Amino acid sequence: MSKKYHITTTVNGDDYEYLCEAQQTLLDVLRDELMLAGTKEGCATGDCGACTVMVDGTMVCSCLVLAVETDGAKVDTIEGMANGNELHPLQRKFLELNGSQCGICTPGILIAARALLERNPDPTETEIRYWLAGNLCRCTGYDKIIRSVQAAAREMRGA
Amino acid sequence: MDVRYEAPETLQAAVALLAGATGPAKILAGGTDVIVQMETDLIEPSLLVDIKKIPELRQIAFENGGFRIGAAVPGMDIMGHKALAKAWPGVLDGVKLIGSIQVRGRASIGGNLCNGSPAADSVPPLIAAGAIARIIGSKGTREVPVEQIPVGPGKTSLASDEIIASFFLPARAPHSGDAYQRFTPRTEMDIAVVGVGVNLTLDKGGTCTAARVALGAVAPTVLLSKECADALIGSKVDDVALEKLAAAASAACRPIDDKRGTKEYRIKVAGVLAKRTAQQALEVARKS
Ligand code: FES
Ligand code: FES
């Protein structure tokens, strides 16, 4: 039997304890063990950003992190973005302005966009495009994504 | 496949784990290459030694007027270091081009080097900078210029029980500047067709007194080209010198044909890019 590692972590503020094997990625554990399937797998090779989550405040591809590395870490995923039934402004604007079509890229883009707006509440279009360069979308052509992020940023600034 | 994961807190413990490994062992820093290689079955390590819990590998410190950068410091932390950005903008430009922000949240320059890709973006500027790697192994410590570490695609000169602990970037002479440029079809998330790192120093009159030029993605390893440096040293980095540099850069290439570019294309682009990068380094040097 393979060796199992005992991991203690918080995900979206909730405490979790689980067992995993050394080669299991954080993405696999989130989706298959913790049943948090909001985080998506597009490529599993770090190229698409669909699996973007925050680990200890750093934006990462969860397919490029081993679950064993997150023992004691604080993980934030898309499931923690809305406040109960109240959507985050980014989520609302993506709905209103069609920033999401098939939705596979959306959780990763929302997590990345939130990280951007926390650092920079008033990013230019170019800054948004560069920040989201690691998040690929096959549907929207990006324009609606950019407009959704700008609209949310405006609302969050109270402008 | 049964993989054992260890996250030692000292270099000595990490080296002991590697030295005592009975099967294939792999060092895990940011994991942005290693985890992909595991996922795609390119490598099947039986032991993973995570070096990120070793404090000295995670620090950027001033040392003798220069900088010591821990080998496992993530790219985003390197990019956020103001003094480093001022002294070595070319090194930072190389780091800035490694993957996406998500990838740079984890990827380190130690990993970028040890992955052994001839197209690794942080390697040409590190070599141009004259960076020295501090390597720790069972037999002790050695200080090795970065250009001596890659020996072929995916291969390094490190022994199986050796770890790169840190990189030393030396103190800057006045009027010094470095730059890194790469050519890719896309602006982001791409792999260099050609990458060029240039580091030069001028005297008071603007004559180049020292230069190092490194070429990426045009040979099995990143090349440090003496001919390119010689084209600049003693000149005012004027058009004549830049033409000589371009010719030397093209002549130094031993590229392959692949989907990103043909041999002829890479040879031509290497010359053009060497000129542009030298001009950028010159601007930096003039202002410093
Ligand atoms: S699934 Fe992680 S980057 Fe694509
Ligand atoms: S909405 Fe389908 S990939 Fe972005």
PDB file of N, CA, C and O in Angstrom, chain B residues 39-72:
ATOM      1  N   GLU B  39       3.452  14.283 -13.675  1.00  0.00           N
ATOM      2  CA  GLU B  39       2.092  14.075 -14.214  1.00  0.00           C
ATOM      3  C   GLU B  39       2.133  13.400 -15.576  1.00  0.00           C
ATOM      4  O   GLU B  39       1.260  12.613 -15.917  1.00  0.00           O
ATOM      5  N   THR B  40       3.121  13.759 -16.380  1.00  0.00           N
ATOM      6  CA  THR B  40       3.183  13.231 -17.741  1.00  0.00           C
ATOM      7  C   THR B  40       4.115  12.018 -17.836  1.00  0.00           C
ATOM      8  O   THR B  40       4.485  11.594 -18.927  1.00  0.00           O
ATOM      9  N   ASP B  41       4.508  11.494 -16.664  1.00  0.00           N
ATOM     10  CA  ASP B  41       5.338  10.275 -16.578  1.00  0.00           C
ATOM     11  C   ASP B  41       6.705  10.406 -17.249  1.00  0.00           C
ATOM     12  O   ASP B  41       7.305   9.414 -17.639  1.00  0.00           O
ATOM     13  N   LEU B  42       7.178  11.629 -17.399  1.00  0.00           N
ATOM     14  CA  LEU B  42       8.543  11.815 -17.916  1.00  0.00           C
ATOM     15  C   LEU B  42       9.551  11.401 -16.862  1.00  0.00           C
ATOM     16  O   LEU B  42      10.645  10.938 -17.181  1.00  0.00           O
ATOM     17  N   ILE B  43       9.204  11.628 -15.599  1.00  0.00           N
ATOM     18  CA  ILE B  43      10.075  11.193 -14.506  1.00  0.00           C
ATOM     19  C   ILE B  43       9.214  10.413 -13.515  1.00  0.00           C
ATOM     20  O   ILE B  43       8.012  10.664 -13.388  1.00  0.00           O
ATOM     21  N   GLU B  44       9.836   9.443 -12.853  1.00  0.00           N
ATOM     22  CA  GLU B  44       9.111   8.682 -11.828  1.00  0.00           C
ATOM     23  C   GLU B  44       9.973   8.595 -10.581  1.00  0.00           C
ATOM     24  O   GLU B  44      10.534   7.560 -10.257  1.00  0.00           O
ATOM     25  N   PRO B  45      10.075   9.713  -9.869  1.00  0.00           N
ATOM     26  CA  PRO B  45      10.930   9.699  -8.680  1.00  0.00           C
ATOM     27  C   PRO B  45      10.324   8.830  -7.578  1.00  0.00           C
ATOM     28  O   PRO B  45       9.098   8.714  -7.479  1.00  0.00           O
ATOM     29  N   SER B  46      11.194   8.203  -6.772  1.00  0.00           N
ATOM     30  CA  SER B  46      10.670   7.494  -5.605  1.00  0.00           C
ATOM     31  C   SER B  46      10.835   8.364  -4.362  1.00  0.00           C
ATOM     32  O   SER B  46      10.294   8.066  -3.315  1.00  0.00           O
ATOM     33  N   LEU B  47      11.617   9.442  -4.504  1.00  0.00           N
ATOM     34  CA  LEU B  47      11.795  10.367  -3.377  1.00  0.00           C
ATOM     35  C   LEU B  47      11.736  11.805  -3.892  1.00  0.00           C
ATOM     36  O   LEU B  47      12.411  12.158  -4.861  1.00  0.00           O
ATOM     37  N   LEU B  48      10.925  12.611  -3.226  1.00  0.00           N
ATOM     38  CA  LEU B  48      10.881  14.048  -3.517  1.00  0.00           C
ATOM     39  C   LEU B  48      11.422  14.776  -2.306  1.00  0.00           C
ATOM     40  O   LEU B  48      10.924  14.584  -1.188  1.00  0.00           O
ATOM     41  N   VAL B  49      12.441  15.610  -2.532  1.00  0.00           N
ATOM     42  CA  VAL B  49      12.987  16.396  -1.423  1.00  0.00           C
ATOM     43  C   VAL B  49      12.582  17.850  -1.648  1.00  0.00           C
ATOM     44  O   VAL B  49      13.130  18.540  -2.513  1.00  0.00           O
ATOM     45  N   ASP B  50      11.599  18.284  -0.888  1.00  0.00           N
ATOM     46  CA  ASP B  50      11.096  19.659  -0.983  1.00  0.00           C
ATOM     47  C   ASP B  50      12.061  20.557  -0.205  1.00  0.00           C
ATOM     48  O   ASP B  50      12.242  20.392   1.001  1.00  0.00           O
ATOM     49  N   ILE B  51      12.689  21.498  -0.914  1.00  0.00           N
ATOM     50  CA  ILE B  51      13.712  22.337  -0.266  1.00  0.00           C
ATOM     51  C   ILE B  51      13.156  23.691   0.180  1.00  0.00           C
ATOM     52  O   ILE B  51      13.918  24.541   0.656  1.00  0.00           O
ATOM     53  N   LYS B  52      11.856  23.884   0.063  1.00  0.00           N
ATOM     54  CA  LYS B  52      11.304  25.218   0.363  1.00  0.00           C
ATOM     55  C   LYS B  52      11.217  25.542   1.851  1.00  0.00           C
ATOM     56  O   LYS B  52      10.980  26.680   2.207  1.00  0.00           O
ATOM     57  N   LYS B  53      11.424  24.528   2.706  1.00  0.00           N
ATOM     58  CA  LYS B  53      11.368  24.824   4.148  1.00  0.00           C
ATOM     59  C   LYS B  53      12.752  25.183   4.691  1.00  0.00           C
ATOM     60  O   LYS B  53      12.914  25.411   5.891  1.00  0.00           O
ATOM     61  N   ILE B  54      13.755  25.227   3.827  1.00  0.00           N
ATOM     62  CA  ILE B  54      15.113  25.552   4.283  1.00  0.00           C
ATOM     63  C   ILE B  54      15.272  27.077   4.207  1.00  0.00           C
ATOM     64  O   ILE B  54      15.256  27.649   3.110  1.00  0.00           O
ATOM     65  N   PRO B  55      15.386  27.745   5.364  1.00  0.00           N
ATOM     66  CA  PRO B  55      15.305  29.216   5.365  1.00  0.00           C
ATOM     67  C   PRO B  55      16.280  29.900   4.406  1.00  0.00           C
ATOM     68  O   PRO B  55      15.892  30.811   3.681  1.00  0.00           O
ATOM     69  N   GLU B  56      17.534  29.459   4.374  1.00  0.00           N
ATOM     70  CA  GLU B  56      18.504  30.187   3.536  1.00  0.00           C
ATOM     71  C   GLU B  56      18.196  30.095   2.038  1.00  0.00           C
ATOM     72  O   GLU B  56      18.677  30.899   1.251  1.00  0.00           O
ATOM     73  N   LEU B  57      17.403  29.128   1.648  1.00  0.00           N
ATOM     74  CA  LEU B  57      17.035  28.998   0.237  1.00  0.00           C
ATOM     75  C   LEU B  57      15.889  29.925  -0.150  1.00  0.00           C
ATOM     76  O   LEU B  57      15.530  30.047  -1.315  1.00  0.00           O
ATOM     77  N   ARG B  58      15.306  30.587   0.846  1.00  0.00           N
ATOM     78  CA  ARG B  58      14.134  31.430   0.613  1.00  0.00           C
ATOM     79  C   ARG B  58      14.429  32.906   0.827  1.00  0.00           C
ATOM     80  O   ARG B  58      13.509  33.697   0.918  1.00  0.00           O
ATOM     81  N   GLN B  59      15.720  33.268   0.977  1.00  0.00           N
ATOM     82  CA  GLN B  59      16.053  34.649   1.306  1.00  0.00           C
ATOM     83  C   GLN B  59      16.776  35.361   0.175  1.00  0.00           C
ATOM     84  O   GLN B  59      17.529  34.753  -0.569  1.00  0.00           O
ATOM     85  N   ILE B  60      16.569  36.684   0.128  1.00  0.00           N
ATOM     86  CA  ILE B  60      17.416  37.541  -0.707  1.00  0.00           C
ATOM     87  C   ILE B  60      18.170  38.442   0.263  1.00  0.00           C
ATOM     88  O   ILE B  60      17.547  39.124   1.075  1.00  0.00           O
ATOM     89  N   ALA B  61      19.501  38.416   0.222  1.00  0.00           N
ATOM     90  CA  ALA B  61      20.289  39.177   1.202  1.00  0.00           C
ATOM     91  C   ALA B  61      21.368  39.988   0.483  1.00  0.00           C
ATOM     92  O   ALA B  61      21.838  39.604  -0.594  1.00  0.00           O
ATOM     93  N   PHE B  62      21.746  41.129   1.091  1.00  0.00           N
ATOM     94  CA  PHE B  62      22.895  41.888   0.599  1.00  0.00           C
ATOM     95  C   PHE B  62      24.149  41.168   1.051  1.00  0.00           C
ATOM     96  O   PHE B  62      24.204  40.668   2.161  1.00  0.00           O
ATOM     97  N   GLU B  63      25.176  41.137   0.194  1.00  0.00           N
ATOM     98  CA  GLU B  63      26.427  40.485   0.582  1.00  0.00           C
ATOM     99  C   GLU B  63      27.562  41.126  -0.214  1.00  0.00           C
ATOM    100  O   GLU B  63      27.530  41.131  -1.445  1.00  0.00           O
ATOM    101  N   ASN B  64      28.538  41.665   0.483  1.00  0.00           N
ATOM    102  CA  ASN B  64      29.706  42.281  -0.164  1.00  0.00           C
ATOM    103  C   ASN B  64      29.328  43.226  -1.299  1.00  0.00           C
ATOM    104  O   ASN B  64      29.923  43.182  -2.384  1.00  0.00           O
ATOM    105  N   GLY B  65      28.329  44.052  -1.069  1.00  0.00           N
ATOM    106  CA  GLY B  65      27.929  45.002  -2.107  1.00  0.00           C
ATOM    107  C   GLY B  65      27.069  44.398  -3.199  1.00  0.00           C
ATOM    108  O   GLY B  65      26.573  45.103  -4.068  1.00  0.00           O
ATOM    109  N   GLY B  66      26.919  43.085  -3.173  1.00  0.00           N
ATOM    110  CA  GLY B  66      26.077  42.410  -4.168  1.00  0.00           C
ATOM    111  C   GLY B  66      24.874  41.778  -3.485  1.00  0.00           C
ATOM    112  O   GLY B  66      24.465  42.210  -2.414  1.00  0.00           O
ATOM    113  N   PHE B  67      24.333  40.761  -4.132  1.00  0.00           N
ATOM    114  CA  PHE B  67      23.125  40.112  -3.603  1.00  0.00           C
ATOM    115  C   PHE B  67      23.324  38.609  -3.577  1.00  0.00           C
ATOM    116  O   PHE B  67      23.929  38.047  -4.481  1.00  0.00           O
ATOM    117  N   ARG B  68      22.773  37.988  -2.556  1.00  0.00           N
ATOM    118  CA  ARG B  68      22.685  36.531  -2.552  1.00  0.00           C
ATOM    119  C   ARG B  68      21.206  36.162  -2.599  1.00  0.00           C
ATOM    120  O   ARG B  68      20.429  36.563  -1.742  1.00  0.00           O
ATOM    121  N   ILE B  69      20.825  35.444  -3.646  1.00  0.00           N
ATOM    122  CA  ILE B  69      19.425  35.063  -3.842  1.00  0.00           C
ATOM    123  C   ILE B  69      19.281  33.564  -3.585  1.00  0.00           C
ATOM    124  O   ILE B  69      19.940  32.755  -4.255  1.00  0.00           O
ATOM    125  N   GLY B  70      18.448  33.206  -2.634  1.00  0.00           N
ATOM    126  CA  GLY B  70      18.193  31.792  -2.349  1.00  0.00           C
ATOM    127  C   GLY B  70      17.658  31.102  -3.588  1.00  0.00           C
ATOM    128  O   GLY B  70      16.845  31.665  -4.325  1.00  0.00           O
ATOM    129  N   ALA B  71      18.103  29.868  -3.814  1.00  0.00           N
ATOM    130  CA  ALA B  71      17.766  29.177  -5.064  1.00  0.00           C
ATOM    131  C   ALA B  71      16.281  28.882  -5.183  1.00  0.00           C
ATOM    132  O   ALA B  71      15.779  28.675  -6.275  1.00  0.00           O
ATOM    133  N   ALA B  72      15.555  28.844  -4.051  1.00  0.00           N
ATOM    134  CA  ALA B  72      14.127  28.488  -4.120  1.00  0.00           C
ATOM    135  C   ALA B  72      13.214  29.696  -3.937  1.00  0.00           C
ATOM    136  O   ALA B  72      12.009  29.539  -3.793  1.00  0.00           O
TER     137      ALA B  72
END
